[in-house]
């Protein structure tokens, strides 16, 4: 089938999205219409903050009973989900939970989404791994992100680390779509510099992968049964705008972490990325990074960021036009120059943005070693849902070659055939 957007426009999104500084104070008014008793899912750092206590008090002031699970770990281990279900299922909790509120980074938001379906459907979360395997809707979820990067506040996918299986696995279902998202840039002001850098790299990878993803020309049946139906006119709208915002916003946040306008731009870019990948899906960088996490304790954003220069070079022959357009969006490409030169300028600017936030630009820097390449490639081949989104076919041999280039830090204009 021809790889063209064919005029299709498709987005999946929450019922409501509220964006802007201070908008967390609207949370009680959104919540009281759907719940009288809520479970807040967060982590220890956020639970100890003044912002969290303000949010909790605001809910309680409007007569909403609040339970708190504050033990969310990075990369969302399956154990966290089992703990939430054990403590807050209808048979265990002192009062019924009507809705789940996720407050924090991507793992907190992913946990809120999965917990909401697990509390209702009462299955082991392993039953949900994959696409369209959640049998029925769960509790309504409201997401409140505190980082500018993952886009999890608007996506209908959660990623779970299954320790027994030694890998991350995705749960993808329309039933994970949040009821509402409240996106308040003020909540990112206390975000540590390292987390700001990692989530910024993550958002950048989402936007690049969405803008250069495969266009699949889905049939009506495919739209009805698959989440990731390809790059299209509406995802391009969000991805292009997000790239423009990150192009200026990342440097401003690094220069002055208290610049609320810069924080807002980066957070809006992350939201735009989430809106795009909710339909396009992520691609090669994410397929390879997931098994890399077994051998590297680098944050997810640094893992995909370290792969991005090499994935872009691999995909370039299939996406010269798209990368050239990214160069024009960034303002680094002369539209009168050959398209390949414009595309090169775009890729170099992506690398500059990664350097600005302090993200590693090779996989050696995050602890991956050549003896890991075979295992990483084998597991990457299992991420068929993500590989299907990549604009060029990724074989096992290609993954190993990309990892080798990434280990050597070879950012010349190589091509793999």
Coordinates of C-alpha atoms in Angstrom, one line a residue:
X1 CA 0.0 0.0 0.0
X2 CA 1.3 3.5 -0.8
X3 CA 2.8 5.3 2.2
X4 CA 0.7 8.5 2.1
X5 CA -1.4 10.4 4.5
X6 CA -4.3 10.3 1.9
X7 CA -6.1 13.2 3.7
X8 CA -6.9 11.2 6.8
X9 CA -7.2 13.1 10.1
X10 CA -7.6 11.2 13.3
X11 CA -7.0 12.0 17.0
X12 CA -7.8 10.2 20.2
X13 CA -8.1 12.4 23.3
X14 CA -9.7 12.9 26.7
X15 CA -13.1 14.4 27.1
X16 CA -11.6 17.6 28.6
X17 CA -8.1 19.2 28.6
X18 CA -7.4 22.2 30.8
X19 CA -4.1 23.9 30.3
X20 CA -2.4 26.9 31.9
X21 CA -0.6 28.2 35.0
X22 CA -2.7 27.7 38.1
X23 CA -5.3 25.5 36.5
X24 CA -4.7 22.7 39.1
X25 CA -7.2 24.7 41.2
X26 CA -10.0 23.7 38.9
X27 CA -9.4 20.1 39.8
X28 CA -12.1 19.9 42.5
X29 CA -14.7 21.3 40.1
X30 CA -13.9 18.7 37.5
X31 CA -13.8 15.9 40.0
X32 CA -17.0 16.6 42.0
X33 CA -19.1 16.0 38.9
X34 CA -18.0 12.4 38.7
X35 CA -16.8 11.3 42.1
X36 CA -17.4 11.6 45.8
X37 CA -14.4 9.4 46.8
X38 CA -11.1 9.4 44.8
X39 CA -7.8 7.6 44.9
X40 CA -4.8 9.8 44.2
X41 CA -1.8 8.0 42.7
X42 CA 1.5 9.8 43.0
X43 CA 5.1 9.3 44.2
X44 CA 6.9 10.1 47.4
X45 CA 8.5 13.3 46.1
X46 CA 5.3 14.8 45.0
X47 CA 3.3 13.6 48.0
X48 CA 5.7 15.6 50.3
X49 CA 5.2 18.9 48.3
X50 CA 3.2 21.9 49.2
X51 CA 1.5 21.7 45.8
X52 CA 0.2 18.2 46.6
X53 CA -1.2 19.2 50.0
X54 CA -2.9 22.2 48.4
X55 CA -4.5 19.9 45.7
X56 CA -5.6 17.3 48.3
X57 CA -7.0 20.0 50.6
X58 CA -8.9 21.6 47.7
X59 CA -10.6 18.3 46.9
X60 CA -11.5 17.7 50.5
X61 CA -12.9 21.2 50.9
X62 CA -15.4 20.3 48.2
X63 CA -16.6 17.2 50.1
X64 CA -14.5 14.7 48.2
X65 CA -13.0 11.9 50.2
X66 CA -9.3 11.3 49.3
X67 CA -7.2 8.2 49.6
X68 CA -3.5 8.4 48.6
X69 CA -1.1 5.9 47.1
X70 CA 2.3 7.5 47.1
X71 CA 4.7 4.6 46.4
X72 CA 4.9 4.8 42.6
X73 CA 8.4 3.8 41.4
X74 CA 10.1 4.9 38.2
X75 CA 9.4 2.8 35.1
X76 CA 6.2 1.5 36.8
X77 CA 6.9 -2.0 38.0
X78 CA 3.9 -4.4 37.9
X79 CA 4.3 -4.7 41.7
X80 CA 2.9 -1.2 42.1
X81 CA -0.3 -2.2 40.2
X82 CA -0.7 -5.3 42.3
X83 CA -0.4 -3.2 45.5
X84 CA -3.0 -0.7 44.5
X85 CA -5.5 -3.4 43.6
X86 CA -4.8 -5.2 46.8
X87 CA -5.3 -2.1 48.9
X88 CA -8.2 -0.3 47.1
X89 CA -10.3 -2.9 45.5
X90 CA -14.0 -2.9 46.5
X91 CA -13.4 -5.8 49.0
X92 CA -10.4 -4.2 50.6
X93 CA -10.9 -0.4 50.7
X94 CA -12.9 1.1 53.6
X95 CA -14.9 3.1 51.0
X96 CA -15.6 2.6 47.4
X97 CA -13.4 4.5 44.9
X98 CA -15.3 6.4 42.2
X99 CA -12.3 7.8 40.3
X100 CA -8.5 7.8 40.1
X101 CA -6.4 10.9 39.9
X102 CA -2.8 10.6 38.7
X103 CA -0.4 13.3 39.8
X104 CA 3.2 13.2 38.8
X105 CA 5.4 12.0 36.0
X106 CA 4.7 9.4 33.4
X107 CA 4.9 6.4 35.8
X108 CA 2.3 7.9 38.1
X109 CA 0.0 8.7 35.3
X110 CA 0.4 5.3 33.7
X111 CA -0.3 3.7 37.1
X112 CA -3.5 5.7 37.5
X113 CA -4.7 4.6 34.1
X114 CA -3.9 0.9 34.7
X115 CA -5.2 0.9 38.3
X116 CA -8.5 2.4 37.1
X117 CA -9.2 -0.6 34.8
X118 CA -7.7 -3.2 37.1
X119 CA -9.8 -2.1 40.1
X120 CA -13.0 -2.7 38.0
X121 CA -12.1 -5.6 35.8
X122 CA -10.2 -7.6 38.5
X123 CA -7.7 -9.3 36.2
X124 CA -4.0 -9.7 36.6
X125 CA -2.5 -6.8 34.6
X126 CA -0.6 -9.4 32.5
X127 CA -4.0 -10.1 30.9
X128 CA -3.9 -6.6 29.4
X129 CA -0.4 -6.6 27.8
X130 CA -0.8 -5.8 24.1
X131 CA -3.4 -4.0 22.1
X132 CA -7.2 -4.0 22.7
X133 CA -7.0 -6.6 25.4
X134 CA -8.8 -4.6 28.2
X135 CA -12.3 -6.1 28.3
X136 CA -14.3 -3.1 29.6
X137 CA -14.0 0.5 30.8
X138 CA -12.5 1.2 34.3
X139 CA -13.0 4.1 36.7
X140 CA -12.7 7.6 35.3
X141 CA -9.2 8.9 35.4
X142 CA -8.0 12.5 35.7
X143 CA -4.4 13.1 34.9
X144 CA -2.3 16.0 36.4
X145 CA 1.3 15.9 35.0
X146 CA 4.2 17.4 36.9
X147 CA 6.8 17.0 34.2
X148 CA 7.0 18.2 30.6
X149 CA 7.8 15.2 28.6
X150 CA 5.9 12.0 28.6
X151 CA 2.5 13.0 27.2
X152 CA 1.0 10.2 29.3
X153 CA -1.7 12.7 30.5
X154 CA -3.6 12.3 27.2
X155 CA -2.6 8.8 25.9
X156 CA -4.5 5.6 26.0
X157 CA -1.4 3.5 26.7
X158 CA 0.6 2.6 29.8
X159 CA 4.0 0.9 30.0
X160 CA 4.7 -1.6 32.7
X161 CA 8.0 -3.1 33.8
X162 CA 7.4 -6.8 34.5
X163 CA 10.4 -7.9 36.6
X164 CA 9.6 -11.6 36.1
X165 CA 9.8 -11.2 32.4
X166 CA 12.7 -8.7 32.6
X167 CA 11.1 -6.3 30.2
X168 CA 8.7 -3.4 29.7
X169 CA 5.4 -4.2 28.1
X170 CA 2.7 -1.9 26.8
X171 CA -1.0 -1.9 27.6
X172 CA -2.8 -0.2 24.7
X173 CA -6.6 0.3 24.8
X174 CA -9.2 3.0 24.3
X175 CA -10.4 2.2 27.8
X176 CA -7.2 3.8 29.2
X177 CA -8.0 7.2 27.7
X178 CA -8.3 9.7 30.6
X179 CA -11.6 11.4 31.3
X180 CA -9.8 14.7 31.8
X181 CA -6.3 16.2 31.9
X182 CA -5.3 19.2 34.0
X183 CA -2.0 20.5 32.7
X184 CA -0.5 23.2 35.0
X185 CA 3.0 24.4 34.1
X186 CA 3.5 25.7 37.6
X187 CA 3.8 22.1 38.8
X188 CA 7.0 21.7 36.8
X189 CA 8.8 24.6 38.5
X190 CA 10.2 22.2 41.2
X191 CA 11.1 19.6 38.7
X192 CA 14.9 18.6 39.3
X193 CA 17.2 19.6 36.4
X194 CA 18.0 16.0 35.5
X195 CA 14.3 15.1 35.3
X196 CA 13.6 18.2 33.2
X197 CA 16.4 17.1 30.8
X198 CA 15.2 13.5 30.5
X199 CA 11.6 14.3 30.0
X200 CA 12.5 17.0 27.5
X201 CA 14.5 14.4 25.5
X202 CA 11.5 12.1 25.7
X203 CA 9.1 14.7 24.3
X204 CA 11.5 15.5 21.5
X205 CA 11.7 11.8 20.6
X206 CA 7.9 11.6 20.6
X207 CA 7.6 14.5 18.3
X208 CA 10.2 13.4 15.8
X209 CA 8.9 9.8 15.7
X210 CA 5.3 11.0 15.2
X211 CA 6.2 13.5 12.5
X212 CA 8.2 10.9 10.6
X213 CA 6.1 7.9 11.3
X214 CA 4.6 5.6 8.7
X215 CA 1.3 6.6 7.1
X216 CA -0.8 3.5 7.1
X217 CA -4.0 4.4 5.2
X218 CA -6.1 2.4 7.6
X219 CA -9.4 0.7 6.7
X220 CA -12.5 1.4 8.7
X221 CA -12.0 -2.0 10.4
X222 CA -8.4 -1.1 11.3
X223 CA -9.4 2.3 12.8
X224 CA -12.0 0.4 14.9
X225 CA -9.5 -2.3 16.2
X226 CA -6.1 -0.6 16.3
X227 CA -4.7 2.3 18.3
X228 CA -1.8 3.1 16.1
X229 CA -3.2 3.9 12.6
X230 CA -0.4 6.1 11.4
X231 CA 0.8 9.6 10.7
X232 CA -2.0 11.8 9.4
X233 CA -3.0 15.4 9.0
X234 CA -4.1 16.0 12.6
X235 CA -1.1 14.3 14.2
X236 CA 1.2 16.4 11.9
X237 CA -0.6 19.6 13.2
X238 CA 0.2 18.7 16.8
X239 CA 3.7 17.3 16.1
X240 CA 4.7 20.3 14.0
X241 CA 3.5 22.8 16.7
X242 CA 5.2 20.8 19.4
X243 CA 8.5 20.8 17.6
X244 CA 8.3 24.6 17.1
X245 CA 7.7 25.1 20.9
X246 CA 10.5 22.8 22.0
X247 CA 12.9 24.5 19.5
X248 CA 12.9 27.6 21.6
X249 CA 11.4 26.4 24.9
X250 CA 14.1 23.9 25.9
X251 CA 16.9 26.4 25.9
X252 CA 14.9 28.9 27.9
X253 CA 14.0 26.4 30.6
X254 CA 17.6 25.3 30.9
X255 CA 18.8 29.0 31.1
X256 CA 16.1 29.8 33.7
X257 CA 14.2 27.0 35.3
X258 CA 11.8 29.5 36.9
X259 CA 10.7 31.0 33.5
X260 CA 7.0 30.0 33.6
X261 CA 6.4 30.9 30.0
X262 CA 9.2 28.6 28.9
X263 CA 7.9 25.9 31.2
X264 CA 4.5 26.4 29.6
X265 CA 5.9 26.1 26.1
X266 CA 7.7 22.8 27.0
X267 CA 4.7 21.4 28.7
X268 CA 2.4 22.3 25.8
X269 CA 4.9 20.6 23.5
X270 CA 4.8 17.5 25.6
X271 CA 1.0 17.6 25.5
X272 CA 1.1 18.0 21.7
X273 CA 3.5 15.1 21.5
X274 CA 1.1 12.9 23.5
X275 CA -1.8 13.9 21.2
X276 CA 0.3 12.9 18.2
X277 CA 1.6 9.5 19.4
X278 CA -1.8 8.5 20.7
X279 CA -2.6 7.9 17.0
X280 CA 0.8 7.4 15.3
X281 CA 2.5 5.5 18.1
X282 CA 6.2 5.7 18.8
X283 CA 8.6 3.8 16.6
X284 CA 12.2 2.5 16.3
X285 CA 13.8 4.4 19.2
X286 CA 11.2 3.2 21.6
X287 CA 11.3 -0.3 20.3
X288 CA 15.0 -0.5 20.9
X289 CA 15.1 1.5 24.2
X290 CA 12.7 -0.8 26.0
X291 CA 15.0 -3.8 26.2
X292 CA 18.0 -1.5 26.7
X293 CA 16.6 -0.6 30.1
X294 CA 17.6 -4.1 31.3
X295 CA 21.3 -3.1 30.9
X296 CA 21.2 0.6 31.7
X297 CA 19.6 2.5 34.6
X298 CA 19.5 5.7 32.6
X299 CA 16.1 7.4 32.6
X300 CA 13.8 6.4 29.7
X301 CA 14.2 9.9 28.1
X302 CA 18.0 9.6 28.0
X303 CA 17.7 6.2 26.5
X304 CA 15.6 7.2 23.6
X305 CA 17.5 10.5 23.3
X306 CA 20.8 8.6 23.0
X307 CA 19.3 6.5 20.2
X308 CA 17.6 9.3 18.3
X309 CA 20.6 10.6 16.2
X310 CA 21.2 7.1 14.8
X311 CA 17.5 6.2 14.3
X312 CA 17.1 9.4 12.4
X313 CA 20.0 8.6 10.1
X314 CA 18.6 5.1 9.5
X315 CA 15.2 6.5 8.7
X316 CA 16.4 9.5 6.7
X317 CA 16.3 7.8 3.2
X318 CA 12.6 7.1 3.7
X319 CA 11.8 10.5 5.2
X320 CA 13.9 13.2 3.5
X321 CA 10.8 15.3 2.9
X322 CA 9.6 15.1 6.4
X323 CA 13.0 15.8 8.0
X324 CA 13.4 18.8 5.6
X325 CA 10.0 20.1 6.8
X326 CA 11.3 19.7 10.4
X327 CA 14.3 21.8 9.4
X328 CA 12.0 24.6 8.2
X329 CA 9.9 24.4 11.4
X330 CA 13.1 24.8 13.4
X331 CA 14.2 27.7 11.2
X332 CA 17.5 26.1 10.4
X333 CA 16.8 25.0 6.8
X334 CA 16.9 27.2 3.7
X335 CA 13.8 26.3 1.7
X336 CA 15.8 27.0 -1.5
X337 CA 18.5 24.4 -0.6
X338 CA 18.3 20.8 -1.7
X339 CA 15.9 18.7 0.5
X340 CA 18.7 16.5 1.8
X341 CA 20.6 19.5 3.1
X342 CA 17.4 20.8 4.8
X343 CA 17.0 17.3 6.3
X344 CA 20.6 17.2 7.6
X345 CA 20.1 20.6 9.2
X346 CA 17.0 19.3 11.0
X347 CA 18.8 16.3 12.4
X348 CA 21.7 18.4 13.5
X349 CA 19.3 20.8 15.3
X350 CA 17.7 17.8 17.1
X351 CA 21.2 16.9 18.4
X352 CA 21.8 20.5 19.5
X353 CA 18.6 20.4 21.5
X354 CA 19.6 17.2 23.2
X355 CA 23.0 18.7 24.0
X356 CA 21.3 21.9 25.4
X357 CA 19.3 19.8 28.0
X358 CA 22.4 17.7 28.8
X359 CA 21.1 14.4 27.3
X360 CA 23.7 11.8 26.3
X361 CA 24.2 11.5 22.5
X362 CA 25.5 7.9 22.4
X363 CA 24.5 4.6 24.0
X364 CA 28.0 4.0 25.4
X365 CA 27.4 7.0 27.7
X366 CA 24.3 5.3 29.3
X367 CA 26.1 2.0 30.0
X368 CA 25.2 -0.2 27.0
X369 CA 28.0 -2.5 25.9
X370 CA 28.5 -4.5 22.7
X371 CA 27.9 -7.8 24.5
X372 CA 24.3 -6.5 25.1
X373 CA 23.5 -5.8 21.4
X374 CA 22.3 -9.3 20.5
X375 CA 19.9 -9.6 23.4
X376 CA 18.6 -6.0 22.9
X377 CA 18.0 -6.7 19.2
X378 CA 16.2 -10.0 19.9
X379 CA 13.8 -8.3 22.3
X380 CA 13.3 -5.2 20.1
X381 CA 12.0 -7.5 17.4
X382 CA 9.2 -8.5 19.8
X383 CA 7.9 -4.9 19.8
X384 CA 6.0 -5.5 16.7
X385 CA 3.4 -2.8 17.5
X386 CA 6.2 -0.1 17.5
X387 CA 8.2 -1.5 14.7
X388 CA 5.2 -1.3 12.4
X389 CA 5.2 2.5 12.9
X390 CA 8.9 3.0 11.8
X391 CA 9.2 4.5 8.3
X392 CA 11.9 1.9 7.4
X393 CA 11.7 -1.8 8.1
X394 CA 13.9 -2.5 11.1
X395 CA 15.5 -6.0 11.0
X396 CA 17.5 -7.6 13.7
X397 CA 20.7 -6.9 11.7
X398 CA 19.7 -3.2 11.3
X399 CA 19.1 -2.9 15.1
X400 CA 22.6 -4.3 15.8
X401 CA 24.1 -2.0 13.3
X402 CA 22.3 1.1 14.7
X403 CA 23.5 0.1 18.2
X404 CA 27.1 -0.2 16.9
X405 CA 26.9 3.2 15.3
X406 CA 25.4 4.6 18.5
X407 CA 28.1 3.0 20.6
X408 CA 30.8 4.5 18.4
X409 CA 29.0 7.9 18.4
X410 CA 29.2 7.8 14.6
X411 CA 27.2 10.8 13.5
X412 CA 28.5 11.0 9.9
X413 CA 25.9 10.7 7.2
X414 CA 26.1 6.9 6.9
X415 CA 23.4 4.8 5.3
X416 CA 22.5 1.2 6.1
X417 CA 21.1 -0.8 3.2

